[in-house]
XYZ file of C-alpha atoms in Angstrom:
366
model
C 2.099 -11.723 53.276
C -0.054 -8.982 54.764
C 0.610 -5.356 53.933
C -0.580 -3.348 56.916
C 0.802 0.083 56.012
C 1.818 1.982 52.880
C 3.822 5.211 53.081
C 4.151 7.601 50.164
C 6.818 10.286 50.074
C 7.724 12.680 47.294
C 11.323 13.854 47.169
C 13.110 16.452 45.042
C 16.503 15.179 43.915
C 18.665 17.534 41.791
C 20.737 16.013 39.001
C 24.465 16.680 38.942
C 24.131 17.805 35.311
C 21.022 18.444 33.171
C 19.769 15.540 31.052
C 18.307 16.521 27.665
C 16.382 14.434 25.139
C 14.325 15.282 22.066
C 11.321 16.022 24.298
C 12.850 18.165 27.035
C 15.570 18.968 29.563
C 15.584 17.685 33.154
C 17.533 19.337 35.971
C 15.711 17.927 39.022
C 13.725 14.771 39.618
C 10.424 14.720 41.472
C 10.319 11.127 42.666
C 7.528 9.339 44.525
C 8.802 6.585 46.807
C 6.573 3.832 48.172
C 7.279 2.001 51.415
C 5.149 -1.021 52.358
C 5.188 -2.688 55.761
C 3.796 -5.962 57.101
C 2.471 -6.805 60.566
C 6.019 -7.694 61.688
C 7.290 -4.272 60.572
C 9.346 -5.753 57.742
C 9.455 -3.180 54.970
C 9.793 -3.071 51.192
C 10.579 -0.122 48.926
C 9.522 0.860 45.421
C 9.868 3.920 43.221
C 7.495 5.595 40.780
C 9.494 6.490 37.665
C 6.950 8.940 36.241
C 8.546 12.149 35.020
C 7.830 15.709 36.083
C 5.686 16.378 32.996
C 3.689 14.001 30.744
C 6.308 14.001 27.972
C 7.594 10.407 27.959
C 4.099 9.051 28.608
C 0.678 10.330 29.667
C 1.610 9.605 33.282
C 3.495 12.161 35.373
C 4.343 12.828 39.014
C 1.304 15.032 39.499
C -1.077 12.322 38.285
C 0.695 9.416 39.953
C 0.340 10.791 43.494
C -3.502 10.851 43.657
C -3.667 7.533 41.817
C -1.438 5.998 44.483
C -3.004 7.661 47.492
C -6.697 7.363 46.690
C -6.969 4.253 44.492
C -4.016 1.891 44.280
C -2.628 1.871 47.824
C -6.002 1.052 49.439
C -6.396 -1.836 46.966
C -3.004 -3.353 47.792
C -3.554 -4.165 51.467
C -2.920 -7.840 52.177
C -1.984 -8.737 48.603
C 0.795 -10.975 47.274
C 3.068 -9.323 44.659
C 1.736 -11.558 41.889
C -1.825 -10.871 43.017
C -1.365 -7.100 43.092
C -1.019 -7.033 39.324
C -4.396 -8.725 38.925
C -6.029 -6.517 41.559
C -4.908 -3.463 39.596
C -6.161 -4.722 36.214
C -9.538 -2.914 36.378
C -7.651 0.389 36.703
C -6.612 1.493 33.237
C -3.230 3.043 32.605
C -1.275 4.387 35.600
C 1.342 1.697 35.022
C 4.167 3.595 36.710
C 2.099 4.164 39.828
C 1.094 0.487 39.821
C 4.710 -0.591 39.430
C 5.781 1.524 42.412
C 3.546 -0.449 44.777
C 4.048 -3.804 43.071
C 7.840 -3.509 43.171
C 7.755 -2.479 46.844
C 5.692 -5.593 47.547
C 8.247 -7.749 45.724
C 10.997 -6.223 47.876
C 8.941 -6.948 50.991
C 8.323 -10.536 49.949
C 12.031 -11.092 49.292
C 12.973 -9.645 52.690
C 10.359 -11.803 54.402
C 11.917 -14.872 52.786
C 15.474 -13.726 53.482
C 16.434 -13.938 49.792
C 17.745 -11.405 47.259
C 15.062 -9.897 45.058
C 16.868 -10.947 41.887
C 16.780 -14.562 43.044
C 13.074 -14.364 43.873
C 12.370 -12.973 40.398
C 14.179 -15.908 38.783
C 17.396 -14.143 37.859
C 20.504 -16.156 37.028
C 23.234 -13.664 36.136
C 25.634 -12.833 38.946
C 27.171 -9.999 36.949
C 25.305 -7.724 34.546
C 26.879 -5.649 31.741
C 26.273 -1.894 31.888
C 25.960 0.840 29.314
C 25.328 4.556 29.640
C 22.747 6.919 28.232
C 24.123 10.346 27.349
C 21.729 13.210 26.772
C 22.016 15.895 24.120
C 25.025 18.092 24.827
C 25.705 21.765 24.141
C 28.295 20.846 21.512
C 29.681 17.867 19.638
C 32.999 18.239 21.428
C 31.225 18.104 24.780
C 29.521 14.878 23.704
C 32.801 13.322 22.570
C 34.500 14.263 25.829
C 31.611 12.750 27.770
C 31.845 9.505 25.810
C 35.603 9.413 26.427
C 35.018 9.593 30.187
C 32.365 6.885 30.200
C 34.472 4.477 28.152
C 37.411 5.100 30.479
C 35.095 4.189 33.361
C 34.536 0.796 31.728
C 31.001 1.086 30.317
C 30.373 -1.460 27.584
C 27.877 0.416 25.410
C 27.174 4.066 24.608
C 23.682 5.401 23.893
C 23.300 8.945 22.608
C 20.137 10.976 22.179
C 19.278 12.334 18.737
C 16.582 14.503 17.199
C 15.953 16.108 13.786
C 18.832 18.412 12.971
C 21.107 16.740 15.477
C 21.506 13.238 14.120
C 23.669 12.307 11.117
C 26.530 14.726 11.735
C 26.479 13.913 15.445
C 26.678 10.159 14.913
C 29.299 10.596 12.188
C 31.499 12.550 14.602
C 31.122 9.869 17.287
C 31.900 7.079 14.830
C 34.923 8.950 13.526
C 36.347 9.272 17.055
C 35.181 5.868 18.328
C 34.929 3.524 15.313
C 34.526 0.279 17.263
C 32.486 1.173 20.336
C 29.018 -0.462 20.592
C 26.832 2.554 19.813
C 23.096 3.098 19.709
C 20.893 6.126 19.094
C 17.704 6.990 20.966
C 15.212 9.227 19.170
C 12.404 9.303 21.775
C 9.768 9.356 19.008
C 11.233 12.407 17.250
C 10.823 11.171 13.658
C 8.058 10.147 11.253
C 7.863 7.408 8.649
C 8.503 10.043 5.969
C 11.982 10.416 7.495
C 12.901 6.898 6.363
C 15.417 8.142 3.730
C 17.307 10.039 6.433
C 17.157 7.150 8.910
C 18.415 4.788 6.206
C 21.642 6.793 6.124
C 22.309 5.652 9.703
C 22.945 2.137 8.361
C 26.437 3.259 7.359
C 27.420 3.728 11.016
C 26.716 0.130 12.102
C 24.662 1.063 15.154
C 23.632 -1.746 17.461
C 20.112 -0.299 17.264
C 17.997 2.835 16.958
C 15.531 3.182 19.798
C 11.921 4.322 19.295
C 12.435 6.477 16.190
C 8.697 6.918 15.473
C 5.577 7.749 17.482
C 5.446 6.696 21.131
C 2.331 4.544 20.660
C 3.117 3.121 17.217
C 3.921 -0.394 16.071
C 2.668 -0.480 12.450
C 4.845 2.324 11.068
C 7.863 0.903 12.880
C 7.266 -2.360 10.996
C 7.239 -0.442 7.716
C 10.412 1.411 8.692
C 12.246 -1.766 9.730
C 11.678 -3.127 6.222
C 13.453 -0.079 4.801
C 16.527 0.103 7.051
C 19.208 -2.363 8.122
C 19.748 -0.864 11.578
C 17.783 -2.898 14.140
C 14.862 -1.000 15.638
C 14.397 -1.211 19.402
C 10.953 -0.421 20.777
C 10.596 1.347 24.117
C 7.523 3.542 24.664
C 5.354 1.369 22.394
C 5.708 -1.730 24.601
C 3.389 -1.368 27.597
C 2.064 -4.918 27.854
C 3.081 -8.391 26.745
C 0.403 -8.096 24.023
C 2.263 -5.120 22.552
C 5.446 -7.167 22.445
C 3.599 -10.052 20.765
C 2.148 -7.760 18.105
C 5.461 -5.982 17.499
C 7.282 -9.277 16.996
C 4.555 -10.665 14.740
C 4.619 -7.563 12.540
C 8.407 -7.341 12.445
C 8.324 -3.884 14.014
C 11.541 -4.391 15.974
C 14.495 -6.688 16.505
C 15.186 -5.589 20.081
C 12.954 -4.563 23.008
C 13.772 -2.270 25.911
C 11.995 -3.424 29.079
C 11.375 -0.761 31.710
C 9.687 -2.200 34.764
C 7.825 1.046 35.485
C 6.584 1.455 31.928
C 4.949 -1.995 31.852
C 3.378 -1.896 35.320
C 5.766 -3.924 37.467
C 8.047 -6.921 37.737
C 5.350 -9.497 36.913
C 4.610 -7.991 33.489
C 8.294 -7.329 32.843
C 8.992 -11.033 33.437
C 6.229 -12.027 30.996
C 7.706 -9.827 28.289
C 11.207 -11.142 28.958
C 9.941 -14.722 28.736
C 8.127 -14.048 25.456
C 11.136 -12.331 23.883
C 13.524 -15.046 25.003
C 11.289 -17.650 23.378
C 11.270 -15.636 20.145
C 15.050 -14.959 20.225
C 14.460 -11.219 20.616
C 17.184 -9.727 22.858
C 16.060 -7.366 25.615
C 17.773 -4.852 27.871
C 16.801 -2.670 30.811
C 16.233 1.010 30.132
C 16.578 3.785 32.676
C 14.333 6.643 33.782
C 16.793 8.680 35.874
C 15.906 6.582 38.913
C 17.181 7.099 42.417
C 19.010 4.207 44.056
C 15.770 2.399 44.927
C 14.570 2.255 41.331
C 18.110 1.487 40.203
C 18.277 -1.488 42.607
C 15.056 -2.880 41.128
C 16.536 -2.494 37.625
C 19.619 -4.432 38.691
C 17.449 -7.284 39.963
C 15.387 -7.332 36.762
C 18.516 -7.325 34.585
C 19.644 -10.673 36.010
C 16.871 -12.510 34.124
C 18.298 -14.692 31.332
C 16.789 -12.753 28.418
C 18.653 -9.545 29.305
C 21.621 -10.187 27.047
C 22.452 -6.586 26.066
C 24.016 -3.917 28.299
C 21.310 -1.788 29.875
C 21.122 1.783 31.155
C 21.866 0.657 34.715
C 24.837 2.809 35.673
C 26.494 4.198 38.791
C 24.722 6.491 41.248
C 27.601 8.972 41.001
C 26.725 9.722 37.362
C 23.505 11.393 38.477
C 23.452 12.311 42.175
C 25.690 14.144 44.605
C 24.330 11.734 47.237
C 21.972 8.841 46.553
C 19.237 7.618 48.915
C 20.691 4.123 49.327
C 23.816 2.808 50.999
C 26.114 1.787 49.503
C 25.501 3.711 46.274
C 25.404 1.719 43.054
C 28.893 1.350 41.607
C 30.181 -0.138 38.363
C 33.363 -2.178 38.047
C 36.285 -1.181 35.852
C 34.999 -3.800 33.389
C 31.606 -2.077 33.173
C 29.590 -4.560 35.229
C 27.452 -4.649 38.367
C 27.198 -7.626 40.705
C 23.739 -7.928 42.295
C 23.731 -7.945 46.080
C 23.386 -11.203 47.999
C 21.482 -9.415 50.797
C 17.702 -9.880 51.139
C 15.368 -7.729 49.067
C 16.835 -5.030 46.844
C 20.132 -5.506 48.677
C 20.729 -1.910 49.755
C 19.982 0.054 52.936
C 17.511 2.857 52.333
C 18.784 6.097 53.891
C 15.713 7.332 55.730
C 17.520 10.444 56.993
C 18.444 11.433 53.440
C 14.846 10.911 52.313
C 13.608 13.073 55.211
C 15.895 15.879 54.047
C 14.546 15.706 50.501
C 10.848 15.099 51.282
C 8.252 17.639 50.153
C 5.052 15.598 50.563
C 3.913 12.547 52.538
C 0.887 10.310 52.993
C 0.173 7.121 54.911
C -2.445 4.498 54.094
C -3.071 2.015 56.940
């Protein structure tokens, strides 16, 4: 495979409704898309999932663009997807920017071979279970109404965002209305180990897990917290490399791991983490970063790997966008599942005209 051209384009894609977590409120996504092309003009697409500000991680849209344009894209010419990861190793951090190019190269390789991306990655599941992530709402009643709609749409798991002051009463209200629904809480690093007595009270609600309750780069305190609570801890931000997963499992810092392809630097590293967790009987699931259809398609492919046994955040395009940038948009069945496409690559047609309408910045690296 020879990559002869890399196109970068930044788009502005407004959300249908604001999405709020413990660290901020998002109303519009600034998304960097990566298109790679070979000497036969076969293309592959990837998406940088970095956020608008460095709140989830140190990386953000403003830092990812120069990293892609001046460093990573020139390094990727002519490289195999597996090789790209090793080429990028001398460059520290910038995992989301790396993943954007690496995932585009995987899409290209799959299209060159005429096979679906999920099959090339080693996926086996022809139908993946889906959950939803619901941000902080203006009121408890608004949250309950939102959950009601998502359950009626078939979603198999509900994740709600929490933060200090909006936690116990919120979860109690959800459990009172929906006593049997698989429910998890995502704290986005809003708590400290000293909050263990409060977090222990969540055990009464039989959550499937609490996601990243402590610091975004911590493993040790999570291990101490897991010893004090019954609710399984799921690590998200802390897991950036397979070594992090190894250390977290060894220390007993979690019982579940959320794998986000962008957070760990691409499909190759995501597969390593999945393989490790499967061997250690640690269930994994695919988290979301408010991706457009391109990033969502990559998440679908990743979620077909055998270790992804829990419903992920891969949900329908219509939950987020008035019009997505892929055709057809991602849809979820009445049973809360998605069937990966049998078409080559990511399995969706990229709507170039829609991208042109949304574009605010471009660059080409030949």
